[in-house]
Coordinates of C-alpha atoms in Angstrom, one line a residue:
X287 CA -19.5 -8.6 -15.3
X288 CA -21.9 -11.4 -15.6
X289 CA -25.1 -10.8 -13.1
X290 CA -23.9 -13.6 -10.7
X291 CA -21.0 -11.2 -11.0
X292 CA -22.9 -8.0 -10.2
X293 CA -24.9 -9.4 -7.4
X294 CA -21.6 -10.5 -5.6
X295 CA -20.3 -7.0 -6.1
X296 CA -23.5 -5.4 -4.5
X297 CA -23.2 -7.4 -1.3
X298 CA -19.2 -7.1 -1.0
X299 CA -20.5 -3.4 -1.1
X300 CA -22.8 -3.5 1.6
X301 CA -20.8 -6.1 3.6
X302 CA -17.9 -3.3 4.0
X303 CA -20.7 -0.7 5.4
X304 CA -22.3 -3.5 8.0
X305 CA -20.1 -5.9 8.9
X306 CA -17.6 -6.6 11.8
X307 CA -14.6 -4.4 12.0
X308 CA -10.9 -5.5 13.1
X309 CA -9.1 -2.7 14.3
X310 CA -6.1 -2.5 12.4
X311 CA -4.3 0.1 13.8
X312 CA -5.0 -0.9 17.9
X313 CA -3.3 -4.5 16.4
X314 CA -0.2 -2.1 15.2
X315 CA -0.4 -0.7 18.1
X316 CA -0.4 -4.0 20.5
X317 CA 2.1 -5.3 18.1
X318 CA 4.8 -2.3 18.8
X319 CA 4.0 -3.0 22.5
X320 CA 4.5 -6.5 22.4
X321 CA 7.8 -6.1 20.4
X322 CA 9.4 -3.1 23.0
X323 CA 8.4 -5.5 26.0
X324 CA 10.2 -8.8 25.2
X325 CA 13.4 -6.8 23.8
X326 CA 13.9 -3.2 25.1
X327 CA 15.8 -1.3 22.7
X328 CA 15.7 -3.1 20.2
X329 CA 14.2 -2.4 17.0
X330 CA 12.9 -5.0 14.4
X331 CA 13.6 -4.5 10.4
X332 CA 10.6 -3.3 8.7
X333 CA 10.4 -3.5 4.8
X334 CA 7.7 -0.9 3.8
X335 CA 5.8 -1.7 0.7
X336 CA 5.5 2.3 -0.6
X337 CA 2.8 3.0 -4.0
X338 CA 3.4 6.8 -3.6
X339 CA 4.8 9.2 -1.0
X340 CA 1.1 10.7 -0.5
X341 CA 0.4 7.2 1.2
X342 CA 3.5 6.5 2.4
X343 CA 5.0 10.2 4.5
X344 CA 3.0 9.7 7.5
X345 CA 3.2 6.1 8.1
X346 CA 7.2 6.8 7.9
X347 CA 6.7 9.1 10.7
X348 CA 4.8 6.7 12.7
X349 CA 7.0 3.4 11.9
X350 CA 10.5 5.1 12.6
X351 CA 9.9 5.4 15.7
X352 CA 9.8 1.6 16.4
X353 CA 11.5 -0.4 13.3
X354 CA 14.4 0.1 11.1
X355 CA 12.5 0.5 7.8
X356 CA 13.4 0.0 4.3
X357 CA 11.4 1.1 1.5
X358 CA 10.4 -1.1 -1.4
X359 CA 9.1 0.7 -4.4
X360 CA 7.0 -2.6 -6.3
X361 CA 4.5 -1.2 -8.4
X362 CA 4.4 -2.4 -12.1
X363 CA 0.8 -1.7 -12.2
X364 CA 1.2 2.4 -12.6
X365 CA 0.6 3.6 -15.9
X366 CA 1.7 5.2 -17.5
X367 CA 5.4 4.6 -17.3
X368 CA 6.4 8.5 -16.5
X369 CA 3.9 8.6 -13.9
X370 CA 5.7 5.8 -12.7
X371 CA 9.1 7.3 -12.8
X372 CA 7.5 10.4 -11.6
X373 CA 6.3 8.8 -7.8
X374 CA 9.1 7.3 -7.6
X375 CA 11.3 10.2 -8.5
X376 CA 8.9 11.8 -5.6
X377 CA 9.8 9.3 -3.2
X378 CA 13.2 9.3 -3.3
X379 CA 12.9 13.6 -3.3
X380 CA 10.8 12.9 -0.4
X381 CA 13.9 10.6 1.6
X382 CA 16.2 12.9 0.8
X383 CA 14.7 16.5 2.1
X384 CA 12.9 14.6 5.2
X385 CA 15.4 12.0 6.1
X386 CA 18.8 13.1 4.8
X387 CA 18.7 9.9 2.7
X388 CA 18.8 8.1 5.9
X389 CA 15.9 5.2 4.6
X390 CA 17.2 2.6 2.5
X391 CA 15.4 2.5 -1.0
X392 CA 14.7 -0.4 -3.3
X393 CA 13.3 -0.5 -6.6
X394 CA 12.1 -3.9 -7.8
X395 CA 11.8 -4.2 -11.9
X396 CA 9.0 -2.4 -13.6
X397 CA 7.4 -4.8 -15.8
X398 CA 4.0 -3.0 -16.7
X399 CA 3.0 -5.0 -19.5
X400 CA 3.3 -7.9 -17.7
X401 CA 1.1 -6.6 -15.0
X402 CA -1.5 -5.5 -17.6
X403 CA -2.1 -8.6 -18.8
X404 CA -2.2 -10.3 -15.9
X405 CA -5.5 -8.3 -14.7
X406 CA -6.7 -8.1 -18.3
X407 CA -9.1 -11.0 -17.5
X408 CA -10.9 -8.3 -14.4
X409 CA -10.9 -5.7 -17.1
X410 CA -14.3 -4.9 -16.9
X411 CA -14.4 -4.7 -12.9
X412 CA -15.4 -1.3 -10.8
X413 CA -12.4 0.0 -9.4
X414 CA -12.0 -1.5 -5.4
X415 CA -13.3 -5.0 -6.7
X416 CA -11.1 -8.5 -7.2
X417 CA -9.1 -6.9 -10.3
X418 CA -7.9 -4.2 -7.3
X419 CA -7.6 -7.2 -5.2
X420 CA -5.4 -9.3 -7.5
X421 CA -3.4 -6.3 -8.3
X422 CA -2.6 -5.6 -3.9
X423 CA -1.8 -9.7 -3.6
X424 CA 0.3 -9.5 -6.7
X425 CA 2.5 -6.4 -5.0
X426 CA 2.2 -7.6 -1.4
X427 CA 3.4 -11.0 -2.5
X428 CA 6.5 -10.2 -4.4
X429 CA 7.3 -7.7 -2.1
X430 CA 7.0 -10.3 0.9
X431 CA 8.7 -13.1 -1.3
X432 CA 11.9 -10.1 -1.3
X433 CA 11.1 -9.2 2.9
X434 CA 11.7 -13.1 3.5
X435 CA 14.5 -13.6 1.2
X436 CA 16.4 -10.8 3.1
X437 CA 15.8 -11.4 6.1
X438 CA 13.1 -8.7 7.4
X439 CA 11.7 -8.7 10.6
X440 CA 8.3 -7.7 9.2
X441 CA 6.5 -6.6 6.1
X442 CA 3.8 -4.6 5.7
X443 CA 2.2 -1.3 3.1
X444 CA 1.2 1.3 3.3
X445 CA -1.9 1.0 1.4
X446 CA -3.9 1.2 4.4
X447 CA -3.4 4.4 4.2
X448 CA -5.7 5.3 1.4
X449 CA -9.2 5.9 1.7
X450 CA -9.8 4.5 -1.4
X451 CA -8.7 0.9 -0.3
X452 CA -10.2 -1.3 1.6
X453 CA -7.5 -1.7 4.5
X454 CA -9.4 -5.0 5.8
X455 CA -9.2 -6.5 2.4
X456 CA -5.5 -5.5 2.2
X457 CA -4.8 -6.7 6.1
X458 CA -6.6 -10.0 5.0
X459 CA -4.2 -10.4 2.2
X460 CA -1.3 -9.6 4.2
X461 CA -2.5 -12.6 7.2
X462 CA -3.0 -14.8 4.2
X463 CA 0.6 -14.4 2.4
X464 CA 1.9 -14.6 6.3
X465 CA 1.1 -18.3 6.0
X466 CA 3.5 -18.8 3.0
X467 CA 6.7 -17.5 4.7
X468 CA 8.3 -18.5 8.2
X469 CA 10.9 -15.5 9.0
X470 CA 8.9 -12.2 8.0
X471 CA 6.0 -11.6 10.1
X472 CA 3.2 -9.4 8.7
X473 CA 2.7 -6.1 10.8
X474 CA -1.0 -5.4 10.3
X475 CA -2.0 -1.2 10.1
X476 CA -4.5 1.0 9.4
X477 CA -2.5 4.2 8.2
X478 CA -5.4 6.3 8.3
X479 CA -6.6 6.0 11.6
X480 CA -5.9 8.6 14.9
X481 CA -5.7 11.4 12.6
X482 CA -3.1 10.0 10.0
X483 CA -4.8 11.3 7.1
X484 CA -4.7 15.3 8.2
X485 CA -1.1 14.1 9.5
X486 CA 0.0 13.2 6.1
X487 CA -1.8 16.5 4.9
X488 CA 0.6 18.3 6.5
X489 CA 3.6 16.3 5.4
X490 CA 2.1 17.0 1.3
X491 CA 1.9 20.4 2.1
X492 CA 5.1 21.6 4.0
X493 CA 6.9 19.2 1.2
X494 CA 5.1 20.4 -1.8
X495 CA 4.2 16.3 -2.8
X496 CA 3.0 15.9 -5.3
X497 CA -0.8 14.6 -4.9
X498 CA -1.9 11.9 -8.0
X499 CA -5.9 12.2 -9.3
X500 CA -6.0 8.6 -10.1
X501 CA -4.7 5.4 -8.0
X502 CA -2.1 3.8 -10.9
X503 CA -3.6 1.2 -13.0
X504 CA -4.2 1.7 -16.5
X505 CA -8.2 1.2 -15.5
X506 CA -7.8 3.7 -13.6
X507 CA -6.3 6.0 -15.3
X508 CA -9.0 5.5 -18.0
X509 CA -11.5 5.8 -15.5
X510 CA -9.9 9.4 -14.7
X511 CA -9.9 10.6 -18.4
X512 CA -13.2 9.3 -19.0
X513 CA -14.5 12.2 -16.0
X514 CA -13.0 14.6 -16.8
X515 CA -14.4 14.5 -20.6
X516 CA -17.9 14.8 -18.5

C-alpha cells in the first residue's frame, strides 16, 4: 500500500471503533414486523447468500421462522478448491440432518481463477480492507442479480454473522446494490447480535460442523500458513 494508502486504512480502523452505529439487527427486526402486519400469514421468499454453515446455521434458525428461504452457495473466492467442495459438502450435510432437505439449495459456478484475478490488484491489502470489500460486493451482487432474476422477495447474507466482518460495511453494500434492482428488496441483519454467536455454537457443536481457521481467499489462506510457520 502506498502511505496515502496506509493512512486511509488507519482511520477506516478507528472510524469502526468511534463512529455512529446502525443497528442492524433491531432493522431485521422492524422489518419482520412490518412484513407480518400488512400480510398475516404470509411469508416472503428469502434467498440467503450462505459462505459456510458456521455463519450460516443460526441465521437459518432465526429466518425460518418468517421467510421461505433458499440458499445460494456463491463463493468463487474460497481456495483452495477442496475447501470449497468441502463447505459446501458441509452445507448441504447440514440441510439434510437439520431440515430433512426441506431448504432449497443453489450452487452458482465456481470460477476461482477468475475471482483471483479480479482482487489481484488489492493483493497487498490487510485482510477486512477494500480487497475484502470488493470480494462481499462481487458475491452480494451476483447473488442479488440471481434473487431479482427469480423473483425473490428479499436478499440478504449471512456474513453479518462473522465477527471478522464488518457487518455495517456488508449492510452498506447490500443498501447500495438495493438501488440497482426493483423486485428484491435487501433485508438488512446483524447475525451476531442477541446472542447469535453462542446460538450458532451450539448448532457447530450438536452437529459436529466443521469450524474453518481461515475466512476463504487465497490471501487468506496465506495469511493462515504464514502463522502457523511462527
Amino acid at each position: 500500500m502506498t502511505e496515502k494508502e496506509k493512512k486511509e486504512y488507519i482511520e477506516y480502523i478507528q472510524g469502526i471503533r468511534h463512529s455512529f452505529k446502525t443497528n442492524y439487527y433491531l432493522e431485521s427486526l422492524k422489518e419482520i414486523e412490518k412484513n407480518e402486519t400488512e400480510r398475516p400469514g404470509y411469508k416472503p421468499s428469502l434467498l440467503l447468500h450462505v459462505c459456510c454453515i458456521v455463519c450460516a446455521c443460526w441465521p437459518l434458525e432465526f429466518l425460518r421462522n418468517h421467510f421461505q428461504v433458499t440458499i445460494l452457495f456463491n463463493n468463487s473466492n474460497i481456495y483452495p478448491e477442496e475447501e470449497y467442495h468441502k463447505r459446501f459438502n458441509e452445507v448441504k450435510r447440514y440441510i439434510h440432518e437439520r431440515y430433512n432437505d426441506e431448504i432449497p439449495i443453489i450452487e452458482l459456478p465456481y470460477r476461482q481463477a477468475e475471482f483471483i484475478e479480479k482482487l489481484r490488484p488489492r493483493a497487498a491489502d490487510p485482510e477486512g480492507w477494500k480487497r475484502c470489500f470488493m470480494c462481499y460486493e462481487d458475491r452480494m451482487g451476483e447473488s442479488y442479480l440471481y434473487g431479482e432474476k427469480n423473483g425473490f422477495d428479499y436478499f440478504t447474507t449471512v456474513m453479518t454473522f462473522s465477527r471478522q466482518k464488518n457487518s455495517q460495511k456488508i449492510n452498506q453494500i447490500g443498501a447500495s446494490l438495493q438501488k440497482r434492482f426493483s423486485k428484491t428488496k435487501y433485508f438488512f441483519s446483524d447475525f451476531k447480535k442477541a446472542d447469535g454467536a453462542k446460538k450458532a455454537n451450539e448448532l457447530v457443536q450438536k452437529y459436529t460442523i466443521y469450524r474453518q481457521d481461515y475466512c476463504g481467499c487465497v490471501y487468506s489462506y496465506q495469511e493462515k500458513l504464514r502463522k502457523n510457520q511462527d
